mmCIF file of C-alpha atoms in Angstrom:
data_model
loop_
_atom_site.group_PDB
_atom_site.id
_atom_site.type_symbol
_atom_site.label_atom_id
_atom_site.label_comp_id
_atom_site.label_asym_id
_atom_site.label_seq_id
_atom_site.Cartn_x
_atom_site.Cartn_y
_atom_site.Cartn_z
ATOM 1 C CA MET V 1 132.193 -127.097 -2.125
ATOM 2 C CA PRO V 2 131.647 -128.147 1.290
ATOM 3 C CA THR V 3 127.980 -128.491 2.704
ATOM 4 C CA VAL V 4 128.132 -125.813 5.732
ATOM 5 C CA THR V 5 130.123 -123.302 3.473
ATOM 6 C CA LYS V 6 127.508 -123.595 0.468
ATOM 7 C CA ASN V 7 124.548 -123.662 2.742
ATOM 8 C CA LEU V 8 125.872 -120.613 4.630
ATOM 9 C CA ILE V 9 125.986 -118.630 1.609
ATOM 10 C CA ILE V 10 122.654 -120.207 0.025
ATOM 11 C CA ILE V 11 120.809 -118.811 3.178
ATOM 12 C CA ASN V 12 122.640 -115.533 3.501
ATOM 13 C CA VAL V 13 121.793 -114.970 -0.479
ATOM 14 C CA LEU V 14 118.164 -116.119 0.523
ATOM 15 C CA LEU V 15 117.523 -113.626 3.201
ATOM 16 C CA PHE V 16 119.236 -110.883 1.044
ATOM 17 C CA ALA V 17 116.695 -111.278 -1.539
ATOM 18 C CA GLY V 18 113.981 -112.149 0.763
ATOM 19 C CA THR V 19 115.075 -108.426 2.297
ATOM 20 C CA ILE V 20 114.535 -106.830 -1.127
ATOM 21 C CA VAL V 21 111.120 -108.465 -1.796
ATOM 22 C CA ALA V 22 109.779 -107.508 1.652
ATOM 23 C CA GLN V 23 110.653 -103.866 1.296
ATOM 24 C CA SER V 24 108.734 -104.075 -2.034
ATOM 25 C CA TYR V 25 105.885 -104.654 0.373
ATOM 26 C CA GLY V 26 106.796 -101.998 3.285
ATOM 27 C CA ILE V 27 108.323 -104.874 5.455
ATOM 28 C CA ASP V 28 112.035 -103.962 7.298
ATOM 29 C CA LEU V 29 113.142 -107.431 7.707
ATOM 30 C CA ALA V 30 116.669 -105.526 9.362
ATOM 31 C CA ASN V 31 114.169 -104.076 11.667
ATOM 32 C CA TYR V 32 113.157 -107.464 13.037
ATOM 33 C CA LEU V 33 116.140 -109.721 12.311
ATOM 34 C CA GLY V 34 119.236 -106.995 12.703
ATOM 35 C CA LEU V 35 121.155 -106.708 15.906
ATOM 36 C CA HIS V 36 119.165 -103.660 17.655
ATOM 37 C CA PHE V 37 121.352 -102.007 20.835
ATOM 38 C CA PHE V 38 119.970 -103.793 23.975
ATOM 39 C CA LEU V 39 118.531 -101.074 25.650
ATOM 40 C CA ALA V 40 116.657 -100.287 22.904
ATOM 41 C CA ASP V 41 112.899 -101.249 22.750
ATOM 42 C CA SER V 42 113.107 -103.437 19.304
ATOM 43 C CA PHE V 43 115.947 -105.295 21.042
ATOM 44 C CA ASN V 44 115.700 -109.110 21.025
ATOM 45 C CA PRO V 45 118.209 -111.545 22.193
ATOM 46 C CA ALA V 46 117.625 -113.833 18.958
ATOM 47 C CA GLN V 47 118.753 -110.663 17.128
ATOM 48 C CA LEU V 48 122.483 -111.811 18.328
ATOM 49 C CA PHE V 49 122.297 -115.144 16.049
ATOM 50 C CA THR V 50 119.904 -113.550 12.888
ATOM 51 C CA TYR V 51 121.499 -110.500 12.657
ATOM 52 C CA MET V 52 124.670 -112.664 11.045
ATOM 53 C CA PHE V 53 122.227 -113.452 8.370
ATOM 54 C CA MET V 54 121.153 -110.048 6.975
ATOM 55 C CA HIS V 55 123.200 -107.185 4.870
ATOM 56 C CA ALA V 56 122.742 -103.791 3.714
ATOM 57 C CA GLY V 57 123.680 -103.835 0.094
ATOM 58 C CA TRP V 58 124.815 -105.762 -2.478
ATOM 59 C CA THR V 59 128.283 -104.956 -1.819
ATOM 60 C CA HIS V 60 128.413 -105.887 1.727
ATOM 61 C CA ILE V 61 126.983 -109.209 0.909
ATOM 62 C CA PHE V 62 129.141 -110.186 -1.953
ATOM 63 C CA PHE V 63 132.479 -109.443 0.069
ATOM 64 C CA ASN V 64 131.179 -111.279 3.391
ATOM 65 C CA MET V 65 130.263 -114.418 0.769
ATOM 66 C CA PHE V 66 133.268 -114.228 -1.223
ATOM 67 C CA ALA V 67 135.500 -114.667 2.103
ATOM 68 C CA VAL V 68 133.064 -117.745 3.268
ATOM 69 C CA TRP V 69 133.649 -119.153 0.218
ATOM 70 C CA MET V 70 137.466 -118.636 -0.278
ATOM 71 C CA PHE V 71 138.792 -119.018 3.004
ATOM 72 C CA GLY V 72 135.476 -121.562 4.713
ATOM 73 C CA ARG V 73 135.954 -124.132 2.618
ATOM 74 C CA ILE V 74 139.193 -124.498 3.369
ATOM 75 C CA LEU V 75 138.638 -124.344 7.143
ATOM 76 C CA GLU V 76 135.482 -126.728 6.724
ATOM 77 C CA GLN V 77 137.845 -129.418 5.048
ATOM 78 C CA VAL V 78 140.237 -128.911 7.535
ATOM 79 C CA TRP V 79 138.319 -128.650 10.538
ATOM 80 C CA GLY V 80 134.934 -130.855 9.325
ATOM 81 C CA PRO V 81 131.351 -129.386 8.934
ATOM 82 C CA ARG V 82 130.522 -129.235 12.869
ATOM 83 C CA ARG V 83 133.574 -127.783 14.140
ATOM 84 C CA PHE V 84 133.323 -125.259 11.400
ATOM 85 C CA LEU V 85 129.379 -124.521 11.941
ATOM 86 C CA PHE V 86 129.969 -123.753 15.427
ATOM 87 C CA TYR V 87 133.378 -121.914 14.846
ATOM 88 C CA TYR V 88 131.488 -119.633 12.323
ATOM 89 C CA ILE V 89 128.085 -119.492 14.681
ATOM 90 C CA VAL V 90 130.112 -118.696 18.492
ATOM 91 C CA CYS V 91 132.316 -115.785 16.305
ATOM 92 C CA GLY V 92 129.253 -114.422 14.929
ATOM 93 C CA ILE V 93 127.535 -113.691 18.259
ATOM 94 C CA GLY V 94 130.262 -113.205 20.088
ATOM 95 C CA ALA V 95 130.892 -110.226 17.532
ATOM 96 C CA GLY V 96 127.465 -109.189 17.935
ATOM 97 C CA VAL V 97 127.971 -109.177 21.849
ATOM 98 C CA ILE V 98 131.380 -107.016 21.477
ATOM 99 C CA GLN V 99 129.200 -104.650 19.482
ATOM 100 C CA GLU V 100 126.852 -104.069 21.923
ATOM 101 C CA VAL V 101 129.273 -103.698 24.658
ATOM 102 C CA VAL V 102 130.966 -100.987 22.530
ATOM 103 C CA GLN V 103 127.523 -99.482 21.920
ATOM 104 C CA TYR V 104 126.237 -99.733 25.715
ATOM 105 C CA ILE V 105 130.194 -97.719 26.344
ATOM 106 C CA HIS V 106 129.193 -94.987 24.017
ATOM 107 C CA TYR V 107 125.616 -94.746 25.382
ATOM 108 C CA GLU V 108 126.952 -94.441 29.167
ATOM 109 C CA THR V 109 129.961 -91.763 28.203
ATOM 110 C CA VAL V 110 128.489 -89.995 25.142
ATOM 111 C CA LEU V 111 124.485 -90.113 24.836
ATOM 112 C CA THR V 112 122.904 -90.766 28.698
ATOM 113 C CA GLY V 113 122.478 -87.276 29.749
ATOM 114 C CA TYR V 114 120.446 -86.007 26.602
ATOM 115 C CA SER V 115 116.566 -86.842 25.946
ATOM 116 C CA GLY V 116 117.261 -86.185 22.104
ATOM 117 C CA VAL V 117 120.011 -86.512 19.135
ATOM 118 C CA ASP V 118 120.390 -83.864 16.497
ATOM 119 C CA THR V 119 120.771 -86.311 13.570
ATOM 120 C CA GLY V 120 121.298 -83.456 11.097
ATOM 121 C CA MET V 121 117.979 -83.855 9.528
ATOM 122 C CA GLY V 122 116.005 -82.997 12.864
ATOM 123 C CA VAL V 123 116.278 -83.643 16.607
ATOM 124 C CA ILE V 124 114.659 -87.320 17.652
ATOM 125 C CA PRO V 125 114.192 -88.811 20.698
ATOM 126 C CA MET V 126 116.630 -90.571 22.617
ATOM 127 C CA ALA V 127 114.137 -93.899 22.457
ATOM 128 C CA GLU V 128 113.967 -93.677 18.428
ATOM 129 C CA TYR V 129 117.894 -92.760 18.283
ATOM 130 C CA LEU V 130 118.572 -96.147 20.167
ATOM 131 C CA ASN V 131 115.982 -97.912 17.808
ATOM 132 C CA GLN V 132 118.237 -96.931 14.858
ATOM 133 C CA MET V 133 121.702 -98.051 16.365
ATOM 134 C CA THR V 134 121.022 -101.981 14.237
ATOM 135 C CA THR V 135 123.769 -103.678 13.180
ATOM 136 C CA VAL V 136 123.492 -106.595 10.184
ATOM 137 C CA GLY V 137 125.947 -108.381 8.621
ATOM 138 C CA ALA V 138 128.073 -111.628 9.138
ATOM 139 C CA SER V 139 131.233 -109.811 8.946
ATOM 140 C CA GLY V 140 132.422 -110.650 12.292
ATOM 141 C CA ALA V 141 131.859 -114.230 11.777
ATOM 142 C CA VAL V 142 133.949 -113.858 8.166
ATOM 143 C CA TYR V 143 137.038 -112.108 10.340
ATOM 144 C CA ALA V 144 137.175 -114.310 12.443
ATOM 145 C CA ILE V 145 137.482 -117.310 9.424
ATOM 146 C CA LEU V 146 140.193 -114.840 7.913
ATOM 147 C CA LEU V 147 141.789 -114.948 11.569
ATOM 148 C CA ALA V 148 141.658 -118.675 11.485
ATOM 149 C CA PHE V 149 143.144 -119.176 7.968
ATOM 150 C CA GLY V 150 145.856 -117.072 9.266
ATOM 151 C CA MET V 151 146.721 -119.163 12.004
ATOM 152 C CA LEU V 152 146.457 -122.622 10.783
ATOM 153 C CA PHE V 153 148.262 -121.416 7.411
ATOM 154 C CA PRO V 154 150.357 -118.619 8.587
ATOM 155 C CA ASN V 155 152.759 -118.914 5.804
ATOM 156 C CA GLN V 156 150.432 -119.050 2.740
ATOM 157 C CA GLN V 157 151.613 -116.629 0.409
ATOM 158 C CA MET V 158 148.424 -114.542 -0.830
ATOM 159 C CA PHE V 159 148.081 -111.831 -3.428
ATOM 160 C CA ILE V 160 145.867 -108.825 -1.999
ATOM 161 C CA PHE V 161 144.891 -106.511 -4.592
ATOM 162 C CA PRO V 162 146.031 -103.823 -5.329
ATOM 163 C CA LEU V 163 149.400 -104.746 -3.847
ATOM 164 C CA PRO V 164 151.976 -106.198 -6.538
ATOM 165 C CA PHE V 165 153.257 -108.952 -4.374
ATOM 166 C CA PRO V 166 152.488 -111.371 -2.421
ATOM 167 C CA ILE V 167 152.038 -111.306 1.615
ATOM 168 C CA LYS V 168 151.979 -114.205 4.061
ATOM 169 C CA ALA V 169 148.234 -114.728 5.348
ATOM 170 C CA LYS V 170 149.677 -114.067 9.290
ATOM 171 C CA TYR V 171 150.728 -110.757 7.695
ATOM 172 C CA PHE V 172 147.552 -109.720 6.127
ATOM 173 C CA VAL V 173 145.618 -110.909 8.931
ATOM 174 C CA ILE V 174 147.677 -108.703 11.162
ATOM 175 C CA GLY V 175 147.255 -105.832 8.683
ATOM 176 C CA TYR V 176 143.258 -106.278 8.466
ATOM 177 C CA ALA V 177 143.120 -106.322 12.819
ATOM 178 C CA LEU V 178 145.146 -103.264 12.930
ATOM 179 C CA ILE V 179 143.057 -101.145 9.928
ATOM 180 C CA GLU V 180 139.977 -101.965 11.902
ATOM 181 C CA LEU V 181 141.720 -101.069 15.309
ATOM 182 C CA TYR V 182 142.695 -97.995 14.036
ATOM 183 C CA SER V 183 139.317 -96.987 12.161
ATOM 184 C CA GLY V 184 137.210 -98.253 14.958
ATOM 185 C CA LEU V 185 139.294 -95.699 17.577
ATOM 186 C CA ALA V 186 139.394 -93.292 15.031
ATOM 187 C CA ASN V 187 135.406 -92.950 15.506
ATOM 188 C CA ASN V 188 135.169 -90.761 11.976
ATOM 189 C CA ALA V 189 131.775 -88.979 11.535
ATOM 190 C CA GLY V 190 129.911 -90.910 8.809
ATOM 191 C CA ASP V 191 131.220 -94.349 9.269
ATOM 192 C CA ASN V 192 128.812 -96.648 9.698
ATOM 193 C CA VAL V 193 130.840 -99.489 10.012
ATOM 194 C CA ALA V 194 130.912 -101.895 12.865
ATOM 195 C CA HIS V 195 134.702 -102.304 13.134
ATOM 196 C CA PHE V 196 134.387 -103.768 16.696
ATOM 197 C CA ALA V 197 132.393 -106.155 15.647
ATOM 198 C CA HIS V 198 134.836 -107.109 12.989
ATOM 199 C CA LEU V 199 137.647 -107.220 15.936
ATOM 200 C CA GLY V 200 135.142 -109.295 18.079
ATOM 201 C CA GLY V 201 134.839 -112.030 16.005
ATOM 202 C CA MET V 202 138.251 -112.413 15.795
ATOM 203 C CA ILE V 203 138.877 -112.360 19.586
ATOM 204 C CA PHE V 204 136.480 -115.003 20.135
ATOM 205 C CA GLY V 205 137.944 -116.915 16.888
ATOM 206 C CA PHE V 206 141.777 -116.437 18.777
ATOM 207 C CA ILE V 207 140.102 -117.767 21.501
ATOM 208 C CA LEU V 208 138.676 -121.075 20.430
ATOM 209 C CA ILE V 209 141.364 -121.929 18.605
ATOM 210 C CA MET V 210 143.506 -121.064 21.236
ATOM 211 C CA TYR V 211 141.189 -123.597 23.794
ATOM 212 C CA TRP V 212 141.493 -126.255 20.972
ATOM 213 C CA ARG V 213 145.238 -126.309 20.401
ATOM 214 C CA LYS V 214 145.588 -126.790 23.958
ATOM 215 C CA LYS V 215 143.111 -129.418 24.087
ATOM 216 C CA GLY V 216 143.451 -131.338 20.990
ATOM 217 C CA ASN V 217 146.408 -133.625 19.942
ATOM 218 C CA HIS V 218 147.462 -132.187 16.840
ATOM 219 C CA ASN V 219 148.621 -128.491 18.228
ATOM 220 C CA GLY V 220 144.573 -127.433 16.865
ATOM 221 C CA THR V 221 145.266 -127.690 13.016
ATOM 222 C CA TYR V 222 143.025 -131.239 12.164
ATOM 223 C CA TYR V 223 140.068 -132.283 13.278
ATOM 224 C CA SER V 224 137.552 -134.487 12.201
#
């Protein structure tokens, strides 16, 4: 496994284990390292970086790290470790920025006229509710990795469970993007997935790849 891919997985797994251990001592690492809404008291700009190494559960980290292993190692071999790491971090931060923008729009259009929010278990002050608007996970960077794979290897055939037939990587990526867009716009009650953060990672990934393609000598495909 390439160095950066391996170390990203190790760091994420170690921090996930550290989160579990810290919980047993009454310490909530997600509260410190997760990305809070920028108008909340608990927001820290460094969280735009640290949030992507935190995860909410076993399923969350497993599928994210599986995607990093499956697709990230290929990108690292094609681009080289430095460019792959730069891409991963920038897209992860970009996903966080988009998430903040979406939360701000929600705040301005829905929440700004209220002093408290009914969570279903009681009304809490707006300041407390804003601190609960926390994002964690590497999914923004992972979706950027999926986009890059689809753009670099658009005709690569892939088997996607439960489909009984292979599809090309470009259609796989387009399908995922459309699902995330629909889910984000649907805004279903109880859906706590940061769909627009996923799309944000893809947007920043697309911008980077198109910039590299314009700048590079190999149409943005191969980098050392």
